PDB file of C-alpha atoms in Angstrom:
ATOM      1  CA  UNK R   1     111.683 -16.878 -75.859  1.00 38.00           C
ATOM      2  CA  UNK R   2     115.174 -15.423 -76.311  1.00 40.00           C
ATOM      3  CA  UNK R   3     117.014 -13.201 -73.815  1.00 40.00           C
ATOM      4  CA  UNK R   4     115.797  -9.953 -75.355  1.00 48.00           C
ATOM      5  CA  UNK R   5     112.181 -11.134 -75.332  1.00 50.00           C
ATOM      6  CA  UNK R   6     112.507 -12.129 -71.674  1.00 48.00           C
ATOM      7  CA  UNK R   7     113.276  -8.504 -70.800  1.00 53.00           C
ATOM      8  CA  UNK R   8     109.773  -7.572 -71.951  1.00 60.00           C
ATOM      9  CA  UNK R   9     107.933 -10.437 -70.240  1.00 56.00           C
ATOM     10  CA  UNK R  10     105.648  -9.314 -67.404  1.00 57.00           C
ATOM     11  CA  UNK R  11     104.508 -12.779 -66.276  1.00 52.00           C
ATOM     12  CA  UNK R  12     105.980 -13.908 -62.942  1.00 52.00           C
ATOM     13  CA  UNK R  13     108.320 -16.914 -62.915  1.00 51.00           C
ATOM     14  CA  UNK R  14     106.427 -20.238 -62.923  1.00 49.00           C
ATOM     15  CA  UNK R  15     105.768 -22.023 -59.647  1.00 49.00           C
ATOM     16  CA  UNK R  16     106.662 -25.684 -59.143  1.00 51.00           C
ATOM     17  CA  UNK R  17     103.787 -27.965 -60.113  1.00 49.00           C
ATOM     18  CA  UNK R  18     102.535 -30.576 -57.617  1.00 50.00           C
ATOM     19  CA  UNK R  19     102.915 -34.247 -58.515  1.00 54.00           C
ATOM     20  CA  UNK R  20     100.804 -37.409 -58.279  1.00 54.00           C
ATOM     21  CA  UNK R  21      97.315 -37.141 -56.818  1.00 50.00           C
ATOM     22  CA  UNK R  22      97.934 -33.540 -55.780  1.00 49.00           C
ATOM     23  CA  UNK R  23      98.671 -32.681 -59.407  1.00 50.00           C
ATOM     24  CA  UNK R  24      95.467 -34.381 -60.587  1.00 42.00           C
ATOM     25  CA  UNK R  25      93.384 -32.567 -57.967  1.00 41.00           C
ATOM     26  CA  UNK R  26      94.981 -29.222 -58.823  1.00 42.00           C
ATOM     27  CA  UNK R  27      94.259 -29.673 -62.526  1.00 48.00           C
ATOM     28  CA  UNK R  28      90.647 -30.676 -61.871  1.00 39.00           C
ATOM     29  CA  UNK R  29      90.039 -27.658 -59.633  1.00 40.00           C
ATOM     30  CA  UNK R  30      91.684 -25.308 -62.126  1.00 45.00           C
ATOM     31  CA  UNK R  31      89.608 -26.769 -64.926  1.00 47.00           C
ATOM     32  CA  UNK R  32      86.365 -26.416 -63.000  1.00 44.00           C
ATOM     33  CA  UNK R  33      87.223 -22.856 -61.994  1.00 44.00           C
ATOM     34  CA  UNK R  34      88.150 -21.909 -65.552  1.00 51.00           C
ATOM     35  CA  UNK R  35      84.848 -23.319 -66.781  1.00 55.00           C
ATOM     36  CA  UNK R  36      83.032 -20.935 -64.434  1.00 53.00           C
ATOM     37  CA  UNK R  37      84.876 -17.874 -65.759  1.00 55.00           C
ATOM     38  CA  UNK R  38      82.430 -16.998 -68.588  1.00 64.00           C
ATOM     39  CA  UNK R  39      79.522 -17.345 -66.165  1.00 58.00           C
ATOM     40  CA  UNK R  40      81.280 -15.202 -63.570  1.00 56.00           C
ATOM     41  CA  UNK R  41      81.852 -12.399 -66.031  1.00 57.00           C
ATOM     42  CA  UNK R  42      78.152 -12.465 -66.952  1.00 57.00           C
ATOM     43  CA  UNK R  43      76.465 -12.699 -63.553  1.00 49.00           C
ATOM     44  CA  UNK R  44      79.047 -11.123 -61.216  1.00 50.00           C
ATOM     45  CA  UNK R  45      81.102  -8.584 -63.203  1.00 57.00           C
ATOM     46  CA  UNK R  46      81.394  -6.289 -60.185  1.00 55.00           C
ATOM     47  CA  UNK R  47      83.292  -9.041 -58.356  1.00 60.00           C
ATOM     48  CA  UNK R  48      85.327 -10.788 -61.021  1.00 60.00           C
ATOM     49  CA  UNK R  49      86.442  -7.952 -63.295  1.00 64.00           C
ATOM     50  CA  UNK R  50      87.689  -9.022 -66.698  1.00 77.00           C
ATOM     51  CA  UNK R  51      89.684  -8.042 -69.746  1.00 83.00           C
ATOM     52  CA  UNK R  52      88.641  -4.416 -70.309  1.00 92.00           C
ATOM     53  CA  UNK R  53      88.904  -1.052 -68.594  1.00 96.00           C
ATOM     54  CA  UNK R  54      85.117  -1.079 -68.254  1.00 94.00           C
ATOM     55  CA  UNK R  55      85.321  -4.406 -66.403  1.00 90.00           C
ATOM     56  CA  UNK R  56      87.910  -3.006 -64.004  1.00 94.00           C
ATOM     57  CA  UNK R  57      85.874   0.139 -63.366  1.00 96.00           C
ATOM     58  CA  UNK R  58      82.833  -2.011 -62.584  1.00 92.00           C
ATOM     59  CA  UNK R  59      84.817  -3.645 -59.767  1.00 92.00           C
ATOM     60  CA  UNK R  60      86.252  -0.295 -58.673  1.00 96.00           C
ATOM     61  CA  UNK R  61      82.782   1.243 -58.326  1.00 97.00           C
ATOM     62  CA  UNK R  62      81.652  -1.647 -56.132  1.00 93.00           C
ATOM     63  CA  UNK R  63      84.751  -1.249 -53.969  1.00 96.00           C
ATOM     64  CA  UNK R  64      84.122   2.491 -53.690  1.00 98.00           C
ATOM     65  CA  UNK R  65      80.698   1.656 -52.279  1.00 97.00           C
ATOM     66  CA  UNK R  66      82.553  -0.165 -49.496  1.00 96.00           C
ATOM     67  CA  UNK R  67      84.798   2.836 -48.880  1.00 97.00           C
ATOM     68  CA  UNK R  68      87.795   1.349 -50.693  1.00 98.00           C
ATOM     69  CA  UNK R  69      89.865   3.328 -53.235  1.00 99.00           C
ATOM     70  CA  UNK R  70      91.518   1.510 -56.114  1.00 98.00           C
ATOM     71  CA  UNK R  71      94.575   0.909 -58.205  1.00 98.00           C
ATOM     72  CA  UNK R  72      93.875  -0.160 -61.798  1.00 97.00           C
ATOM     73  CA  UNK R  73      96.527  -2.443 -63.261  1.00 96.00           C
ATOM     74  CA  UNK R  74      96.450  -3.772 -66.827  1.00 95.00           C
ATOM     75  CA  UNK R  75      97.957  -7.268 -67.049  1.00 90.00           C
ATOM     76  CA  UNK R  76      99.135  -7.957 -70.580  1.00 90.00           C
ATOM     77  CA  UNK R  77     100.270 -11.127 -72.325  1.00 84.00           C
ATOM     78  CA  UNK R  78     102.670 -11.708 -75.207  1.00 84.00           C
ATOM     79  CA  UNK R  79      99.692 -11.222 -77.547  1.00 86.00           C
ATOM     80  CA  UNK R  80      99.673  -7.473 -76.833  1.00 90.00           C
ATOM     81  CA  UNK R  81     101.979  -5.121 -78.727  1.00 93.00           C
ATOM     82  CA  UNK R  82     103.632  -2.128 -77.084  1.00 94.00           C
ATOM     83  CA  UNK R  83     101.101   0.096 -78.839  1.00 96.00           C
ATOM     84  CA  UNK R  84      98.183  -2.028 -77.562  1.00 96.00           C
ATOM     85  CA  UNK R  85      99.445  -1.694 -74.004  1.00 96.00           C
ATOM     86  CA  UNK R  86     100.068   2.043 -74.303  1.00 98.00           C
ATOM     87  CA  UNK R  87      96.588   2.684 -75.713  1.00 98.00           C
ATOM     88  CA  UNK R  88      95.043   0.663 -72.888  1.00 98.00           C
ATOM     89  CA  UNK R  89      96.938   2.757 -70.337  1.00 98.00           C
ATOM     90  CA  UNK R  90      95.752   5.959 -72.011  1.00 99.00           C
ATOM     91  CA  UNK R  91      92.151   4.734 -71.974  1.00 99.00           C
ATOM     92  CA  UNK R  92      92.484   3.742 -68.312  1.00 99.00           C
ATOM     93  CA  UNK R  93      93.841   7.168 -67.356  1.00 99.00           C
ATOM     94  CA  UNK R  94      91.125   9.001 -69.263  1.00 99.00           C
ATOM     95  CA  UNK R  95      88.244   6.893 -67.969  1.00 99.00           C
ATOM     96  CA  UNK R  96      89.464   6.871 -64.378  1.00 99.00           C
ATOM     97  CA  UNK R  97      89.735  10.666 -64.456  1.00 99.00           C
ATOM     98  CA  UNK R  98      86.024  11.021 -65.263  1.00 99.00           C
ATOM     99  CA  UNK R  99      84.791   8.189 -63.021  1.00 98.00           C
ATOM    100  CA  UNK R 100      84.641  10.103 -59.753  1.00 98.00           C
ATOM    101  CA  UNK R 101      86.725   7.333 -58.157  1.00 99.00           C
ATOM    102  CA  UNK R 102      89.757   7.677 -55.891  1.00 98.00           C
ATOM    103  CA  UNK R 103      92.314   5.706 -57.851  1.00 98.00           C
ATOM    104  CA  UNK R 104      95.588   5.612 -59.720  1.00 99.00           C
ATOM    105  CA  UNK R 105      96.972   3.617 -62.647  1.00 99.00           C
ATOM    106  CA  UNK R 106      99.716   1.029 -62.276  1.00 98.00           C
ATOM    107  CA  UNK R 107     101.869   0.393 -65.346  1.00 98.00           C
ATOM    108  CA  UNK R 108     104.333  -2.307 -66.368  1.00 96.00           C
ATOM    109  CA  UNK R 109     107.488  -0.854 -67.962  1.00 96.00           C
ATOM    110  CA  UNK R 110     108.498  -4.120 -69.713  1.00 94.00           C
ATOM    111  CA  UNK R 111     105.136  -4.183 -71.521  1.00 94.00           C
ATOM    112  CA  UNK R 112     106.055  -0.778 -72.965  1.00 96.00           C
ATOM    113  CA  UNK R 113     109.479  -2.132 -73.986  1.00 94.00           C
ATOM    114  CA  UNK R 114     110.942   0.591 -71.710  1.00 95.00           C
ATOM    115  CA  UNK R 115     110.327   2.968 -74.612  1.00 96.00           C
ATOM    116  CA  UNK R 116     110.957   6.517 -73.418  1.00 96.00           C
ATOM    117  CA  UNK R 117     108.798   8.330 -75.974  1.00 97.00           C
ATOM    118  CA  UNK R 118     105.845   6.206 -74.878  1.00 97.00           C
ATOM    119  CA  UNK R 119     106.702   6.962 -71.254  1.00 97.00           C
ATOM    120  CA  UNK R 120     106.688  10.694 -72.008  1.00 98.00           C
ATOM    121  CA  UNK R 121     103.303  10.412 -73.693  1.00 98.00           C
ATOM    122  CA  UNK R 122     101.758   8.539 -70.761  1.00 98.00           C
ATOM    123  CA  UNK R 123     103.190  11.053 -68.315  1.00 98.00           C
ATOM    124  CA  UNK R 124     101.723  13.910 -70.346  1.00 98.00           C
ATOM    125  CA  UNK R 125      98.281  12.258 -70.504  1.00 99.00           C
ATOM    126  CA  UNK R 126      98.365  11.540 -66.767  1.00 99.00           C
ATOM    127  CA  UNK R 127      99.371  15.123 -66.021  1.00 98.00           C
ATOM    128  CA  UNK R 128      96.558  16.507 -68.182  1.00 98.00           C
ATOM    129  CA  UNK R 129      93.964  14.323 -66.443  1.00 99.00           C
ATOM    130  CA  UNK R 130      95.337  14.613 -62.912  1.00 98.00           C
ATOM    131  CA  UNK R 131      95.921  10.870 -62.479  1.00 99.00           C
ATOM    132  CA  UNK R 132      98.830   9.354 -60.561  1.00 99.00           C
ATOM    133  CA  UNK R 133     100.924   6.658 -62.243  1.00 99.00           C
ATOM    134  CA  UNK R 134     102.869   3.899 -60.537  1.00 99.00           C
ATOM    135  CA  UNK R 135     105.417   1.430 -61.917  1.00 98.00           C
ATOM    136  CA  UNK R 136     105.009  -2.228 -60.960  1.00 96.00           C
ATOM    137  CA  UNK R 137     108.107  -4.291 -60.180  1.00 94.00           C
ATOM    138  CA  UNK R 138     109.353  -7.096 -62.438  1.00 90.00           C
ATOM    139  CA  UNK R 139     112.616  -9.025 -62.791  1.00 91.00           C
ATOM    140  CA  UNK R 140     115.711  -7.692 -61.072  1.00 94.00           C
ATOM    141  CA  UNK R 141     117.549  -7.695 -64.418  1.00 95.00           C
ATOM    142  CA  UNK R 142     115.259  -4.916 -65.710  1.00 94.00           C
ATOM    143  CA  UNK R 143     115.119  -2.805 -62.536  1.00 96.00           C
ATOM    144  CA  UNK R 144     117.552  -0.223 -63.908  1.00 97.00           C
ATOM    145  CA  UNK R 145     115.565   0.065 -67.146  1.00 96.00           C
ATOM    146  CA  UNK R 146     112.403   0.722 -65.128  1.00 97.00           C
ATOM    147  CA  UNK R 147     114.238   3.320 -63.061  1.00 98.00           C
ATOM    148  CA  UNK R 148     115.417   5.093 -66.201  1.00 97.00           C
ATOM    149  CA  UNK R 149     111.829   5.203 -67.460  1.00 97.00           C
ATOM    150  CA  UNK R 150     110.717   6.783 -64.197  1.00 98.00           C
ATOM    151  CA  UNK R 151     113.436   9.422 -64.538  1.00 98.00           C
ATOM    152  CA  UNK R 152     112.093  10.253 -68.010  1.00 98.00           C
ATOM    153  CA  UNK R 153     108.524  10.551 -66.722  1.00 98.00           C
ATOM    154  CA  UNK R 154     109.593  12.829 -63.874  1.00 98.00           C
ATOM    155  CA  UNK R 155     110.327  15.492 -66.480  1.00 95.00           C
ATOM    156  CA  UNK R 156     106.551  15.701 -67.069  1.00 96.00           C
ATOM    157  CA  UNK R 157     105.051  14.608 -63.749  1.00 98.00           C
ATOM    158  CA  UNK R 158     105.637  15.916 -60.223  1.00 98.00           C
ATOM    159  CA  UNK R 159     107.131  13.282 -57.898  1.00 98.00           C
ATOM    160  CA  UNK R 160     103.927  12.894 -55.889  1.00 98.00           C
ATOM    161  CA  UNK R 161     102.188  11.756 -59.101  1.00 98.00           C
ATOM    162  CA  UNK R 162     104.589   8.915 -59.938  1.00 99.00           C
ATOM    163  CA  UNK R 163     105.410   5.902 -57.772  1.00 98.00           C
ATOM    164  CA  UNK R 164     107.808   2.961 -57.738  1.00 99.00           C
ATOM    165  CA  UNK R 165     107.745  -0.561 -56.289  1.00 98.00           C
ATOM    166  CA  UNK R 166     110.447  -2.139 -54.104  1.00 98.00           C
ATOM    167  CA  UNK R 167     110.560  -5.916 -53.460  1.00 98.00           C
ATOM    168  CA  UNK R 168     111.717  -7.110 -50.052  1.00 97.00           C
ATOM    169  CA  UNK R 169     113.450 -10.138 -51.570  1.00 96.00           C
ATOM    170  CA  UNK R 170     116.040  -7.994 -53.383  1.00 96.00           C
ATOM    171  CA  UNK R 171     119.116  -6.765 -51.522  1.00 95.00           C
ATOM    172  CA  UNK R 172     119.353  -3.817 -53.939  1.00 96.00           C
ATOM    173  CA  UNK R 173     115.987  -2.490 -52.715  1.00 97.00           C
ATOM    174  CA  UNK R 174     117.692  -0.707 -49.821  1.00 98.00           C
ATOM    175  CA  UNK R 175     119.720   1.385 -52.263  1.00 98.00           C
ATOM    176  CA  UNK R 176     116.652   1.801 -54.460  1.00 98.00           C
ATOM    177  CA  UNK R 177     114.769   3.067 -51.395  1.00 99.00           C
ATOM    178  CA  UNK R 178     117.341   5.847 -51.026  1.00 99.00           C
ATOM    179  CA  UNK R 179     116.907   6.644 -54.726  1.00 99.00           C
ATOM    180  CA  UNK R 180     113.112   6.891 -54.322  1.00 99.00           C
ATOM    181  CA  UNK R 181     113.408   9.078 -51.221  1.00 99.00           C
ATOM    182  CA  UNK R 182     115.806  11.454 -52.975  1.00 98.00           C
ATOM    183  CA  UNK R 183     113.258  11.925 -55.755  1.00 98.00           C
ATOM    184  CA  UNK R 184     110.260  12.215 -53.444  1.00 98.00           C
ATOM    185  CA  UNK R 185     108.422   9.235 -54.944  1.00 99.00           C
ATOM    186  CA  UNK R 186     105.591   7.310 -53.276  1.00 99.00           C
ATOM    187  CA  UNK R 187     106.734   3.714 -52.749  1.00 99.00           C
ATOM    188  CA  UNK R 188     104.920   0.383 -52.777  1.00 99.00           C
ATOM    189  CA  UNK R 189     106.712  -2.319 -50.760  1.00 99.00           C
ATOM    190  CA  UNK R 190     106.077  -5.911 -51.867  1.00 97.00           C
ATOM    191  CA  UNK R 191     107.586  -9.287 -51.075  1.00 95.00           C
ATOM    192  CA  UNK R 192     108.369  -9.725 -54.775  1.00 91.00           C
ATOM    193  CA  UNK R 193     107.777 -12.549 -57.241  1.00 86.00           C
ATOM    194  CA  UNK R 194     111.180 -12.483 -58.946  1.00 86.00           C
ATOM    195  CA  UNK R 195     114.166 -13.759 -56.887  1.00 89.00           C
ATOM    196  CA  UNK R 196     117.490 -12.015 -56.364  1.00 91.00           C
ATOM    197  CA  UNK R 197     120.193 -14.209 -57.982  1.00 92.00           C
ATOM    198  CA  UNK R 198     122.758 -12.866 -55.510  1.00 90.00           C
ATOM    199  CA  UNK R 199     120.602 -13.817 -52.511  1.00 89.00           C
ATOM    200  CA  UNK R 200     117.976 -16.342 -53.707  1.00 87.00           C
ATOM    201  CA  UNK R 201     117.122 -17.523 -50.179  1.00 88.00           C
ATOM    202  CA  UNK R 202     116.636 -14.054 -48.752  1.00 91.00           C
ATOM    203  CA  UNK R 203     113.772 -14.039 -46.238  1.00 93.00           C
ATOM    204  CA  UNK R 204     110.999 -11.956 -47.783  1.00 94.00           C
ATOM    205  CA  UNK R 205     109.376 -10.838 -44.528  1.00 96.00           C
ATOM    206  CA  UNK R 206     112.588  -9.576 -42.972  1.00 97.00           C
ATOM    207  CA  UNK R 207     113.560  -8.139 -46.360  1.00 97.00           C
ATOM    208  CA  UNK R 208     110.320  -6.136 -46.519  1.00 98.00           C
ATOM    209  CA  UNK R 209     110.846  -4.852 -42.995  1.00 98.00           C
ATOM    210  CA  UNK R 210     114.393  -3.792 -43.884  1.00 98.00           C
ATOM    211  CA  UNK R 211     112.993  -1.770 -46.792  1.00 99.00           C
ATOM    212  CA  UNK R 212     110.280  -0.301 -44.546  1.00 99.00           C
ATOM    213  CA  UNK R 213     112.913   0.747 -42.009  1.00 99.00           C
ATOM    214  CA  UNK R 214     114.915   2.412 -44.778  1.00 99.00           C
ATOM    215  CA  UNK R 215     111.829   4.388 -45.852  1.00 99.00           C
ATOM    216  CA  UNK R 216     110.377   5.161 -42.413  1.00 99.00           C
ATOM    217  CA  UNK R 217     110.584   8.839 -41.546  1.00 99.00           C
ATOM    218  CA  UNK R 218     111.959   9.643 -45.001  1.00 98.00           C
ATOM    219  CA  UNK R 219     109.554   8.589 -47.768  1.00 99.00           C
ATOM    220  CA  UNK R 220     106.684  10.716 -49.044  1.00 98.00           C
ATOM    221  CA  UNK R 221     104.216   7.813 -48.770  1.00 99.00           C
ATOM    222  CA  UNK R 222     104.501   4.034 -48.429  1.00 99.00           C
ATOM    223  CA  UNK R 223     101.972   1.388 -49.462  1.00 99.00           C
ATOM    224  CA  UNK R 224     102.549  -1.987 -47.840  1.00 99.00           C
ATOM    225  CA  UNK R 225     101.280  -4.414 -50.473  1.00 98.00           C
ATOM    226  CA  UNK R 226     100.819  -7.756 -48.759  1.00 95.00           C
ATOM    227  CA  UNK R 227      98.101 -10.051 -47.427  1.00 92.00           C
ATOM    228  CA  UNK R 228     100.523 -11.554 -44.887  1.00 94.00           C
ATOM    229  CA  UNK R 229      99.118 -10.731 -41.456  1.00 94.00           C
ATOM    230  CA  UNK R 230     102.452 -11.633 -39.879  1.00 93.00           C
ATOM    231  CA  UNK R 231     104.089  -8.835 -41.888  1.00 97.00           C
ATOM    232  CA  UNK R 232     101.479  -6.123 -42.356  1.00 98.00           C
ATOM    233  CA  UNK R 233     100.960  -5.001 -38.717  1.00 98.00           C
ATOM    234  CA  UNK R 234     104.689  -4.775 -38.032  1.00 98.00           C
ATOM    235  CA  UNK R 235     105.398  -2.858 -41.243  1.00 99.00           C
ATOM    236  CA  UNK R 236     102.521  -0.411 -40.764  1.00 99.00           C
ATOM    237  CA  UNK R 237     103.354   0.150 -37.097  1.00 98.00           C
ATOM    238  CA  UNK R 238     106.985   0.967 -37.935  1.00 99.00           C
ATOM    239  CA  UNK R 239     105.891   3.492 -40.556  1.00 99.00           C
ATOM    240  CA  UNK R 240     103.349   5.075 -38.225  1.00 99.00           C
ATOM    241  CA  UNK R 241     105.874   5.324 -35.409  1.00 99.00           C
ATOM    242  CA  UNK R 242     108.127   7.287 -37.766  1.00 99.00           C
ATOM    243  CA  UNK R 243     105.261   9.579 -38.820  1.00 99.00           C
ATOM    244  CA  UNK R 244     105.292   8.301 -42.403  1.00 99.00           C
ATOM    245  CA  UNK R 245     102.121   8.470 -44.496  1.00 99.00           C
ATOM    246  CA  UNK R 246     101.135   4.882 -45.267  1.00 99.00           C
ATOM    247  CA  UNK R 247      98.380   2.542 -46.379  1.00 99.00           C
ATOM    248  CA  UNK R 248      97.722  -1.138 -46.947  1.00 99.00           C
ATOM    249  CA  UNK R 249      97.334  -2.231 -50.566  1.00 98.00           C
ATOM    250  CA  UNK R 250      95.575  -5.525 -51.265  1.00 96.00           C
ATOM    251  CA  UNK R 251      95.065  -7.263 -54.581  1.00 89.00           C
ATOM    252  CA  UNK R 252      91.569  -8.044 -55.790  1.00 87.00           C
ATOM    253  CA  UNK R 253      91.235 -11.778 -56.266  1.00 75.00           C
ATOM    254  CA  UNK R 254      93.241 -12.784 -53.190  1.00 78.00           C
ATOM    255  CA  UNK R 255      91.653 -13.388 -49.756  1.00 79.00           C
ATOM    256  CA  UNK R 256      90.852  -9.993 -48.234  1.00 87.00           C
ATOM    257  CA  UNK R 257      88.980 -10.657 -45.002  1.00 89.00           C
ATOM    258  CA  UNK R 258      91.807 -11.061 -42.493  1.00 94.00           C
ATOM    259  CA  UNK R 259      94.088  -8.167 -43.543  1.00 96.00           C
ATOM    260  CA  UNK R 260      91.075  -5.941 -44.236  1.00 96.00           C
ATOM    261  CA  UNK R 261      89.625  -6.606 -40.781  1.00 97.00           C
ATOM    262  CA  UNK R 262      92.970  -5.834 -39.160  1.00 98.00           C
ATOM    263  CA  UNK R 263      93.290  -2.572 -41.090  1.00 98.00           C
ATOM    264  CA  UNK R 264      89.773  -1.412 -40.243  1.00 97.00           C
ATOM    265  CA  UNK R 265      90.211  -2.290 -36.572  1.00 98.00           C
ATOM    266  CA  UNK R 266      93.415  -0.266 -36.468  1.00 98.00           C
ATOM    267  CA  UNK R 267      92.371   2.740 -38.528  1.00 98.00           C
ATOM    268  CA  UNK R 268      94.656   1.937 -41.460  1.00 99.00           C
ATOM    269  CA  UNK R 269      93.737   3.160 -44.939  1.00 99.00           C
ATOM    270  CA  UNK R 270      93.263   0.363 -47.483  1.00 99.00           C
ATOM    271  CA  UNK R 271      93.464   0.438 -51.271  1.00 99.00           C
ATOM    272  CA  UNK R 272      92.566  -2.436 -53.604  1.00 97.00           C
ATOM    273  CA  UNK R 273      94.667  -3.224 -56.678  1.00 96.00           C
ATOM    274  CA  UNK R 274      92.267  -4.310 -59.443  1.00 94.00           C
ATOM    275  CA  UNK R 275      93.990  -6.262 -62.234  1.00 90.00           C
ATOM    276  CA  UNK R 276      92.422  -6.637 -65.672  1.00 90.00           C
ATOM    277  CA  UNK R 277      93.390  -7.790 -69.163  1.00 87.00           C
ATOM    278  CA  UNK R 278      94.084 -11.236 -70.614  1.00 82.00           C
ATOM    279  CA  UNK R 279      96.967 -11.669 -68.189  1.00 78.00           C
ATOM    280  CA  UNK R 280      94.456 -11.269 -65.358  1.00 70.00           C
ATOM    281  CA  UNK R 281      92.515 -14.468 -66.101  1.00 61.00           C
ATOM    282  CA  UNK R 282      94.695 -16.811 -63.949  1.00 58.00           C
ATOM    283  CA  UNK R 283      94.148 -14.411 -61.051  1.00 55.00           C
ATOM    284  CA  UNK R 284      90.393 -14.504 -61.617  1.00 58.00           C
ATOM    285  CA  UNK R 285      90.404 -18.294 -61.773  1.00 59.00           C
ATOM    286  CA  UNK R 286      92.233 -18.276 -58.450  1.00 58.00           C
ATOM    287  CA  UNK R 287      89.526 -16.037 -56.991  1.00 56.00           C
ATOM    288  CA  UNK R 288      86.866 -18.598 -57.872  1.00 58.00           C
ATOM    289  CA  UNK R 289      88.994 -21.508 -56.648  1.00 61.00           C
ATOM    290  CA  UNK R 290      89.601 -19.936 -53.242  1.00 57.00           C
ATOM    291  CA  UNK R 291      85.989 -18.845 -52.706  1.00 57.00           C
ATOM    292  CA  UNK R 292      83.464 -21.726 -52.906  1.00 62.00           C
ATOM    293  CA  UNK R 293      80.607 -19.413 -51.872  1.00 59.00           C
ATOM    294  CA  UNK R 294      81.426 -17.103 -54.748  1.00 52.00           C
ATOM    295  CA  UNK R 295      81.460 -20.069 -57.140  1.00 57.00           C
ATOM    296  CA  UNK R 296      78.003 -21.047 -55.821  1.00 60.00           C
ATOM    297  CA  UNK R 297      76.776 -17.483 -56.350  1.00 56.00           C
ATOM    298  CA  UNK R 298      77.907 -17.684 -59.974  1.00 53.00           C
ATOM    299  CA  UNK R 299      76.025 -20.931 -60.554  1.00 58.00           C
ATOM    300  CA  UNK R 300      72.815 -19.721 -58.864  1.00 64.00           C
ATOM    301  CA  UNK R 301      73.026 -16.418 -60.729  1.00 58.00           C
ATOM    302  CA  UNK R 302      73.300 -18.273 -64.009  1.00 54.00           C
ATOM    303  CA  UNK R 303      70.301 -20.467 -63.125  1.00 58.00           C
ATOM    304  CA  UNK R 304      68.258 -17.375 -62.241  1.00 61.00           C
ATOM    305  CA  UNK R 305      69.273 -15.744 -65.521  1.00 51.00           C
ATOM    306  CA  UNK R 306      68.184 -18.801 -67.514  1.00 56.00           C
ATOM    307  CA  UNK R 307      64.887 -18.975 -65.611  1.00 62.00           C
ATOM    308  CA  UNK R 308      64.129 -15.324 -66.393  1.00 55.00           C
ATOM    309  CA  UNK R 309      64.935 -15.781 -70.068  1.00 54.00           C
ATOM    310  CA  UNK R 310      62.661 -18.819 -70.352  1.00 59.00           C
ATOM    311  CA  UNK R 311      59.748 -17.093 -68.616  1.00 58.00           C
ATOM    312  CA  UNK R 312      60.045 -13.930 -70.709  1.00 55.00           C
ATOM    313  CA  UNK R 313      57.238 -13.497 -73.279  1.00 57.00           C
TER     314      UNK R 313
END
């Protein structure tokens, strides 16, 4: 991948692989989890999601039954063209608008090649269907390109219908917070997956709280997107103390119980980010790996399915 291609990559930077026995164990667990994926998508689609908008909506409807609104986020790979990604976003907007669900659509500017005509089209479709859009965060080297795309979309969407994401691990996020406040944008605060080359060892928890403090009392709305129960209560409490509209945003596929329990016990609104698309599969494999009971449910569901098919006349 050359430098120009890297600007369009939406995959997070790779994590260091374990070595020795730990590496062997990790590979075995990943392999076993991946082998369960086809079964999971057959017997538990409302939990695992999948590659299509329909798969994501299946999960979103189950979450709605638990009182949880959604964010639908399409995770692409290099196999998708800009047009493929744009058409998927359009389909997601249209289908979400008729679903009766409380949700919005998260988009990845690099997957659209930061193409402004495409951005205008998506903004127009979202405006027509009354669906909010939100831009995910990617590498710091493309942050200005994402910001320029948001500026283009603001010509067709009101600021309350278009959000931005600010990573705590970037020092520039404080200035970007001012930019978002000036434009009246809803903000999602994340730890961030891409490092800041100027401050690679920046503490992500304190960085997130710095961004929260910059937004508190000023931003239209703030979503704290983290499962870290050492961060979430402090961030939410600071926003509440400043009278700022806020919510907790959790990603489907990561452990939910602890942060969700805290939020419910403290009257905090929670939204679940539901990823889908081919780029979502590693996340789904992680869901199976971290939840042995869910893996067992998949196996027993498959056995029950086979039993029914054999007993059918």
